[in-house]
Amino acid sequence: MRLAIFGSRSLSDERVKIIILEEIADKNPTQIVTSAEPGGVCELAREIAKETAIPLKLHFLNFKYLRGAFEHRSKEVINDCDYMVLIHDGESKGTANELKQTIKAGRPYKYYELEKAEYPKSNGFKITEDWSLNL
């Protein structure tokens, strides 16, 4: 099972790492597929692949396509996976386009939309109930 991970460059906090680790635990991939250059979600996917010793396949920009290099790289990742995880800040046009391409290609996927975290190291999850005080 080849698990592709895409997302916004503006998202790199603990929420993203937790989502990626949960998807890995759920899908048990034999390979993680992502883009080689971007920071944010793709960078975390690369780091987590190394930390968990899951083989990593990277797709690079190919400027023989000139302005279409980004689109072609995205299509290569989508065509090279069995399941897609998209983590979006709700603003990134690149991730929005990757979602459209994933749907058009008929790939199974999971889409997460996260607000940008206020602090780079803040997990940003909203607390919905009080924590237990039983120690």
Short mmCIF file of N, CA and C in Angstrom, two decimals:
data_model
loop_
_atom_site.label_atom_id
_atom_site.label_comp_id
_atom_site.label_asym_id
_atom_site.label_seq_id
_atom_site.Cartn_x
_atom_site.Cartn_y
_atom_site.Cartn_z
N MET A 1 0.85 -1.18 0.00
CA MET A 1 0.00 0.00 0.00
C MET A 1 0.89 1.23 0.00
N ARG A 2 0.78 1.99 -1.06
CA ARG A 2 1.56 3.23 -1.20
C ARG A 2 0.69 4.40 -0.75
N LEU A 3 1.12 5.07 0.31
CA LEU A 3 0.38 6.17 0.91
C LEU A 3 1.01 7.49 0.50
N ALA A 4 0.24 8.31 -0.23
CA ALA A 4 0.74 9.63 -0.63
C ALA A 4 0.27 10.66 0.38
N ILE A 5 1.14 11.61 0.67
CA ILE A 5 0.83 12.68 1.62
C ILE A 5 1.16 14.01 0.97
N PHE A 6 0.15 14.87 0.90
CA PHE A 6 0.27 16.21 0.33
C PHE A 6 -0.29 17.21 1.33
N GLY A 7 0.08 18.46 1.18
CA GLY A 7 -0.56 19.47 2.00
C GLY A 7 0.08 20.83 1.90
N SER A 8 -0.47 21.72 2.67
CA SER A 8 -0.07 23.12 2.64
C SER A 8 1.30 23.33 3.29
N ARG A 9 2.06 24.22 2.72
CA ARG A 9 3.38 24.55 3.26
C ARG A 9 3.29 25.29 4.59
N SER A 10 2.14 25.90 4.85
CA SER A 10 1.96 26.69 6.07
C SER A 10 1.67 25.82 7.30
N LEU A 11 1.48 24.51 7.11
CA LEU A 11 1.14 23.62 8.21
C LEU A 11 2.31 22.69 8.53
N SER A 12 2.86 22.86 9.72
CA SER A 12 3.99 22.00 10.10
C SER A 12 4.03 21.73 11.60
N ASP A 13 2.91 21.95 12.29
CA ASP A 13 2.91 21.77 13.74
C ASP A 13 2.53 20.33 14.10
N GLU A 14 2.39 20.09 15.41
CA GLU A 14 2.14 18.75 15.91
C GLU A 14 0.84 18.13 15.41
N ARG A 15 -0.17 18.94 15.09
CA ARG A 15 -1.43 18.39 14.58
C ARG A 15 -1.19 17.60 13.31
N VAL A 16 -0.34 18.14 12.44
CA VAL A 16 -0.04 17.48 11.17
C VAL A 16 0.69 16.16 11.42
N LYS A 17 1.65 16.20 12.32
CA LYS A 17 2.40 14.98 12.64
C LYS A 17 1.47 13.92 13.20
N ILE A 18 0.56 14.31 14.07
CA ILE A 18 -0.39 13.35 14.65
C ILE A 18 -1.27 12.75 13.56
N ILE A 19 -1.78 13.58 12.66
CA ILE A 19 -2.62 13.07 11.57
C ILE A 19 -1.85 12.08 10.71
N ILE A 20 -0.62 12.43 10.34
CA ILE A 20 0.18 11.53 9.50
C ILE A 20 0.44 10.21 10.23
N LEU A 21 0.80 10.27 11.51
CA LEU A 21 1.06 9.05 12.27
C LEU A 21 -0.20 8.20 12.41
N GLU A 22 -1.36 8.84 12.60
CA GLU A 22 -2.62 8.09 12.68
C GLU A 22 -2.95 7.42 11.35
N GLU A 23 -2.71 8.12 10.25
CA GLU A 23 -2.97 7.52 8.92
C GLU A 23 -2.02 6.36 8.66
N ILE A 24 -0.77 6.49 9.08
CA ILE A 24 0.19 5.40 8.93
C ILE A 24 -0.26 4.19 9.75
N ALA A 25 -0.69 4.42 10.99
CA ALA A 25 -1.16 3.32 11.84
C ALA A 25 -2.39 2.65 11.23
N ASP A 26 -3.27 3.44 10.63
CA ASP A 26 -4.50 2.90 10.03
C ASP A 26 -4.24 2.16 8.72
N LYS A 27 -3.39 2.71 7.87
CA LYS A 27 -3.19 2.16 6.53
C LYS A 27 -2.03 1.17 6.43
N ASN A 28 -1.11 1.22 7.39
CA ASN A 28 0.07 0.34 7.39
C ASN A 28 0.76 0.32 6.02
N PRO A 29 1.22 1.48 5.54
CA PRO A 29 1.78 1.54 4.19
C PRO A 29 3.13 0.84 4.06
N THR A 30 3.40 0.35 2.86
CA THR A 30 4.71 -0.20 2.55
C THR A 30 5.63 0.89 1.99
N GLN A 31 5.04 2.03 1.63
CA GLN A 31 5.81 3.13 1.07
C GLN A 31 5.04 4.43 1.28
N ILE A 32 5.78 5.51 1.55
CA ILE A 32 5.20 6.85 1.59
C ILE A 32 5.67 7.58 0.34
N VAL A 33 4.72 8.23 -0.32
CA VAL A 33 5.01 8.97 -1.56
C VAL A 33 4.66 10.42 -1.31
N THR A 34 5.59 11.33 -1.68
CA THR A 34 5.32 12.75 -1.52
C THR A 34 6.23 13.56 -2.45
N SER A 35 6.11 14.87 -2.34
CA SER A 35 6.94 15.78 -3.14
C SER A 35 8.26 16.04 -2.43
N ALA A 36 9.30 16.22 -3.21
CA ALA A 36 10.65 16.34 -2.65
C ALA A 36 10.98 17.72 -2.09
N GLU A 37 10.43 18.77 -2.66
CA GLU A 37 10.91 20.11 -2.33
C GLU A 37 10.14 20.86 -1.25
N PRO A 38 8.81 20.80 -1.20
CA PRO A 38 8.07 21.70 -0.32
C PRO A 38 8.30 21.46 1.17
N GLY A 39 8.18 22.56 1.94
CA GLY A 39 8.16 22.45 3.39
C GLY A 39 6.75 22.12 3.84
N GLY A 40 6.48 22.31 5.11
CA GLY A 40 5.14 22.07 5.64
C GLY A 40 4.81 20.59 5.70
N VAL A 41 3.66 20.23 5.20
CA VAL A 41 3.14 18.86 5.29
C VAL A 41 4.08 17.86 4.61
N CYS A 42 4.54 18.17 3.42
CA CYS A 42 5.42 17.24 2.69
C CYS A 42 6.74 17.03 3.44
N GLU A 43 7.26 18.10 4.02
CA GLU A 43 8.50 17.98 4.79
C GLU A 43 8.29 17.08 6.01
N LEU A 44 7.18 17.24 6.70
CA LEU A 44 6.88 16.35 7.84
C LEU A 44 6.71 14.91 7.39
N ALA A 45 6.07 14.70 6.24
CA ALA A 45 5.91 13.34 5.72
C ALA A 45 7.28 12.70 5.47
N ARG A 46 8.21 13.48 4.91
CA ARG A 46 9.55 12.95 4.66
C ARG A 46 10.25 12.59 5.97
N GLU A 47 10.14 13.48 6.97
CA GLU A 47 10.78 13.24 8.27
C GLU A 47 10.18 12.01 8.95
N ILE A 48 8.86 11.88 8.91
CA ILE A 48 8.19 10.76 9.56
C ILE A 48 8.54 9.44 8.87
N ALA A 49 8.66 9.46 7.56
CA ALA A 49 9.08 8.24 6.84
C ALA A 49 10.45 7.78 7.34
N LYS A 50 11.35 8.72 7.53
CA LYS A 50 12.69 8.38 8.04
C LYS A 50 12.61 7.86 9.48
N GLU A 51 11.83 8.56 10.33
CA GLU A 51 11.71 8.18 11.74
C GLU A 51 11.09 6.80 11.91
N THR A 52 10.16 6.44 11.04
CA THR A 52 9.44 5.17 11.16
C THR A 52 10.01 4.08 10.26
N ALA A 53 11.07 4.42 9.53
CA ALA A 53 11.74 3.47 8.63
C ALA A 53 10.80 2.90 7.56
N ILE A 54 9.89 3.74 7.08
CA ILE A 54 9.02 3.35 5.97
C ILE A 54 9.68 3.86 4.69
N PRO A 55 9.84 3.01 3.68
CA PRO A 55 10.44 3.48 2.44
C PRO A 55 9.74 4.73 1.91
N LEU A 56 10.53 5.63 1.38
CA LEU A 56 10.05 6.94 0.94
C LEU A 56 10.34 7.11 -0.54
N LYS A 57 9.32 7.47 -1.30
CA LYS A 57 9.51 7.76 -2.72
C LYS A 57 9.18 9.23 -2.95
N LEU A 58 10.14 9.96 -3.50
CA LEU A 58 9.99 11.38 -3.73
C LEU A 58 9.82 11.68 -5.21
N HIS A 59 8.95 12.65 -5.50
CA HIS A 59 8.79 13.15 -6.85
C HIS A 59 9.29 14.59 -6.88
N PHE A 60 10.13 14.88 -7.87
CA PHE A 60 10.78 16.17 -7.97
C PHE A 60 10.14 17.01 -9.06
N LEU A 61 10.28 18.32 -8.92
CA LEU A 61 9.86 19.23 -9.99
C LEU A 61 10.69 18.96 -11.22
N ASN A 62 10.05 18.97 -12.38
CA ASN A 62 10.74 18.78 -13.64
C ASN A 62 10.43 20.00 -14.51
N PHE A 63 11.41 20.88 -14.65
CA PHE A 63 11.15 22.14 -15.34
C PHE A 63 11.17 22.02 -16.86
N LYS A 64 11.23 20.80 -17.37
CA LYS A 64 10.98 20.67 -18.81
C LYS A 64 9.53 21.03 -19.11
N TYR A 65 8.67 20.98 -18.07
CA TYR A 65 7.27 21.37 -18.22
C TYR A 65 7.05 22.86 -17.95
N LEU A 66 8.12 23.58 -17.65
CA LEU A 66 8.07 25.02 -17.36
C LEU A 66 7.04 25.32 -16.29
N ARG A 67 6.05 26.14 -16.59
CA ARG A 67 5.05 26.52 -15.58
C ARG A 67 4.19 25.35 -15.14
N GLY A 68 4.16 24.30 -15.91
CA GLY A 68 3.38 23.11 -15.56
C GLY A 68 4.13 22.14 -14.67
N ALA A 69 5.34 22.50 -14.22
CA ALA A 69 6.15 21.58 -13.42
C ALA A 69 5.45 21.16 -12.13
N PHE A 70 4.77 22.09 -11.48
CA PHE A 70 4.09 21.78 -10.22
C PHE A 70 2.91 20.83 -10.45
N GLU A 71 2.14 21.10 -11.49
CA GLU A 71 1.00 20.25 -11.81
C GLU A 71 1.46 18.84 -12.17
N HIS A 72 2.51 18.73 -12.97
CA HIS A 72 3.00 17.41 -13.37
C HIS A 72 3.53 16.63 -12.16
N ARG A 73 4.22 17.33 -11.26
CA ARG A 73 4.73 16.64 -10.07
C ARG A 73 3.56 16.10 -9.26
N SER A 74 2.51 16.90 -9.09
CA SER A 74 1.35 16.46 -8.34
C SER A 74 0.69 15.24 -8.99
N LYS A 75 0.53 15.29 -10.30
CA LYS A 75 -0.08 14.16 -11.02
C LYS A 75 0.77 12.90 -10.88
N GLU A 76 2.09 13.05 -10.89
CA GLU A 76 2.97 11.89 -10.72
C GLU A 76 2.76 11.24 -9.36
N VAL A 77 2.66 12.05 -8.31
CA VAL A 77 2.43 11.51 -6.97
C VAL A 77 1.08 10.81 -6.91
N ILE A 78 0.04 11.45 -7.43
CA ILE A 78 -1.31 10.88 -7.41
C ILE A 78 -1.34 9.55 -8.16
N ASN A 79 -0.67 9.49 -9.29
CA ASN A 79 -0.66 8.25 -10.09
C ASN A 79 0.23 7.17 -9.49
N ASP A 80 1.04 7.53 -8.49
CA ASP A 80 1.99 6.60 -7.90
C ASP A 80 1.55 6.14 -6.50
N CYS A 81 0.26 6.27 -6.18
CA CYS A 81 -0.18 5.89 -4.85
C CYS A 81 -1.46 5.06 -4.92
N ASP A 82 -1.75 4.42 -3.78
CA ASP A 82 -3.00 3.68 -3.63
C ASP A 82 -4.01 4.46 -2.81
N TYR A 83 -3.52 5.37 -1.98
CA TYR A 83 -4.39 6.17 -1.10
C TYR A 83 -3.71 7.51 -0.88
N MET A 84 -4.52 8.57 -0.82
CA MET A 84 -4.00 9.92 -0.70
C MET A 84 -4.49 10.57 0.59
N VAL A 85 -3.58 11.24 1.31
CA VAL A 85 -3.93 12.04 2.47
C VAL A 85 -3.59 13.49 2.12
N LEU A 86 -4.58 14.37 2.23
CA LEU A 86 -4.39 15.79 1.94
C LEU A 86 -4.68 16.58 3.21
N ILE A 87 -3.74 17.44 3.60
CA ILE A 87 -3.89 18.26 4.80
C ILE A 87 -3.77 19.72 4.35
N HIS A 88 -4.88 20.44 4.44
CA HIS A 88 -5.02 21.74 3.79
C HIS A 88 -5.27 22.84 4.80
N ASP A 89 -4.70 24.00 4.56
CA ASP A 89 -4.96 25.16 5.42
C ASP A 89 -6.21 25.92 4.99
N GLY A 90 -6.89 25.44 3.97
CA GLY A 90 -8.10 26.08 3.47
C GLY A 90 -7.83 27.24 2.53
N GLU A 91 -6.56 27.60 2.36
CA GLU A 91 -6.19 28.74 1.52
C GLU A 91 -5.29 28.35 0.35
N SER A 92 -4.44 27.37 0.54
CA SER A 92 -3.45 27.00 -0.46
C SER A 92 -4.10 26.55 -1.76
N LYS A 93 -3.76 27.23 -2.85
CA LYS A 93 -4.29 26.86 -4.16
C LYS A 93 -3.70 25.54 -4.64
N GLY A 94 -2.43 25.29 -4.27
CA GLY A 94 -1.79 24.04 -4.68
C GLY A 94 -2.49 22.83 -4.11
N THR A 95 -2.75 22.85 -2.81
CA THR A 95 -3.43 21.71 -2.18
C THR A 95 -4.87 21.58 -2.68
N ALA A 96 -5.53 22.71 -2.91
CA ALA A 96 -6.89 22.67 -3.48
C ALA A 96 -6.87 22.00 -4.85
N ASN A 97 -5.88 22.33 -5.67
CA ASN A 97 -5.76 21.70 -6.99
C ASN A 97 -5.43 20.21 -6.87
N GLU A 98 -4.59 19.85 -5.90
CA GLU A 98 -4.25 18.43 -5.71
C GLU A 98 -5.49 17.64 -5.29
N LEU A 99 -6.36 18.24 -4.49
CA LEU A 99 -7.62 17.58 -4.12
C LEU A 99 -8.47 17.35 -5.37
N LYS A 100 -8.59 18.36 -6.22
CA LYS A 100 -9.36 18.22 -7.46
C LYS A 100 -8.78 17.13 -8.34
N GLN A 101 -7.44 17.09 -8.47
CA GLN A 101 -6.79 16.07 -9.29
C GLN A 101 -7.00 14.67 -8.71
N THR A 102 -6.96 14.56 -7.39
CA THR A 102 -7.17 13.27 -6.73
C THR A 102 -8.57 12.74 -7.02
N ILE A 103 -9.56 13.62 -6.89
CA ILE A 103 -10.95 13.23 -7.17
C ILE A 103 -11.11 12.85 -8.64
N LYS A 104 -10.54 13.65 -9.53
CA LYS A 104 -10.64 13.37 -10.97
C LYS A 104 -9.99 12.03 -11.32
N ALA A 105 -8.89 11.70 -10.63
CA ALA A 105 -8.20 10.44 -10.90
C ALA A 105 -8.91 9.24 -10.27
N GLY A 106 -9.89 9.51 -9.42
CA GLY A 106 -10.62 8.43 -8.78
C GLY A 106 -9.86 7.73 -7.66
N ARG A 107 -8.88 8.40 -7.10
CA ARG A 107 -8.09 7.82 -6.01
C ARG A 107 -8.86 7.95 -4.70
N PRO A 108 -8.81 6.91 -3.87
CA PRO A 108 -9.37 7.06 -2.53
C PRO A 108 -8.51 8.04 -1.74
N TYR A 109 -9.16 8.83 -0.88
CA TYR A 109 -8.39 9.85 -0.17
C TYR A 109 -9.09 10.22 1.13
N LYS A 110 -8.34 10.91 1.99
CA LYS A 110 -8.87 11.53 3.20
C LYS A 110 -8.38 12.97 3.18
N TYR A 111 -9.31 13.89 3.43
CA TYR A 111 -9.02 15.32 3.38
C TYR A 111 -9.19 15.92 4.77
N TYR A 112 -8.19 16.64 5.21
CA TYR A 112 -8.24 17.35 6.48
C TYR A 112 -8.07 18.84 6.20
N GLU A 113 -8.88 19.65 6.84
CA GLU A 113 -8.68 21.10 6.74
C GLU A 113 -8.39 21.63 8.13
N LEU A 114 -7.23 22.24 8.30
CA LEU A 114 -6.79 22.77 9.58
C LEU A 114 -6.56 24.27 9.48
N GLU A 115 -6.91 24.98 10.53
CA GLU A 115 -6.55 26.39 10.58
C GLU A 115 -5.05 26.48 10.86
N LYS A 116 -4.44 27.55 10.38
CA LYS A 116 -3.03 27.76 10.68
C LYS A 116 -2.87 27.90 12.19
N ALA A 117 -1.85 27.27 12.74
CA ALA A 117 -1.61 27.34 14.17
C ALA A 117 -1.09 28.72 14.54
N GLU A 118 -1.48 29.18 15.70
CA GLU A 118 -1.05 30.50 16.15
C GLU A 118 0.46 30.54 16.39
N TYR A 119 1.01 29.41 16.88
CA TYR A 119 2.44 29.32 17.18
C TYR A 119 3.02 28.12 16.44
N PRO A 120 4.26 28.21 16.00
CA PRO A 120 4.84 27.10 15.23
C PRO A 120 4.90 25.77 15.99
N LYS A 121 5.01 25.81 17.30
CA LYS A 121 5.09 24.57 18.08
C LYS A 121 3.81 24.27 18.81
N SER A 122 2.75 25.04 18.58
CA SER A 122 1.46 24.81 19.23
C SER A 122 0.71 23.74 18.48
N ASN A 123 0.08 22.83 19.22
CA ASN A 123 -0.66 21.79 18.51
C ASN A 123 -1.97 22.32 17.95
N GLY A 124 -2.52 23.38 18.51
CA GLY A 124 -3.68 24.01 17.92
C GLY A 124 -4.99 23.25 18.04
N PHE A 125 -4.99 22.05 18.65
CA PHE A 125 -6.25 21.33 18.81
C PHE A 125 -7.10 22.04 19.85
N LYS A 126 -8.36 22.20 19.57
CA LYS A 126 -9.27 22.82 20.53
C LYS A 126 -9.65 21.78 21.57
N ILE A 127 -9.63 22.16 22.84
CA ILE A 127 -10.01 21.26 23.92
C ILE A 127 -11.53 21.29 24.03
N THR A 128 -12.16 20.13 23.90
CA THR A 128 -13.63 20.07 23.88
C THR A 128 -14.21 19.65 25.23
N GLU A 129 -13.40 19.06 26.08
CA GLU A 129 -13.89 18.66 27.40
C GLU A 129 -12.74 18.77 28.39
N ASP A 130 -13.08 18.93 29.67
CA ASP A 130 -12.07 19.05 30.70
C ASP A 130 -11.26 17.76 30.80
N TRP A 131 -9.98 17.91 31.10
CA TRP A 131 -9.13 16.76 31.31
C TRP A 131 -9.43 16.15 32.67
N SER A 132 -9.27 14.85 32.76
CA SER A 132 -9.48 14.16 34.01
C SER A 132 -8.40 14.56 35.01
N LEU A 133 -8.78 14.75 36.26
CA LEU A 133 -7.81 15.11 37.30
C LEU A 133 -7.39 13.90 38.10
N ASN A 134 -7.81 12.70 37.68
CA ASN A 134 -7.40 11.47 38.36
C ASN A 134 -5.98 11.14 37.99
N LEU A 135 -5.11 11.23 38.95
CA LEU A 135 -3.68 10.97 38.69
C LEU A 135 -3.27 9.65 39.25
#
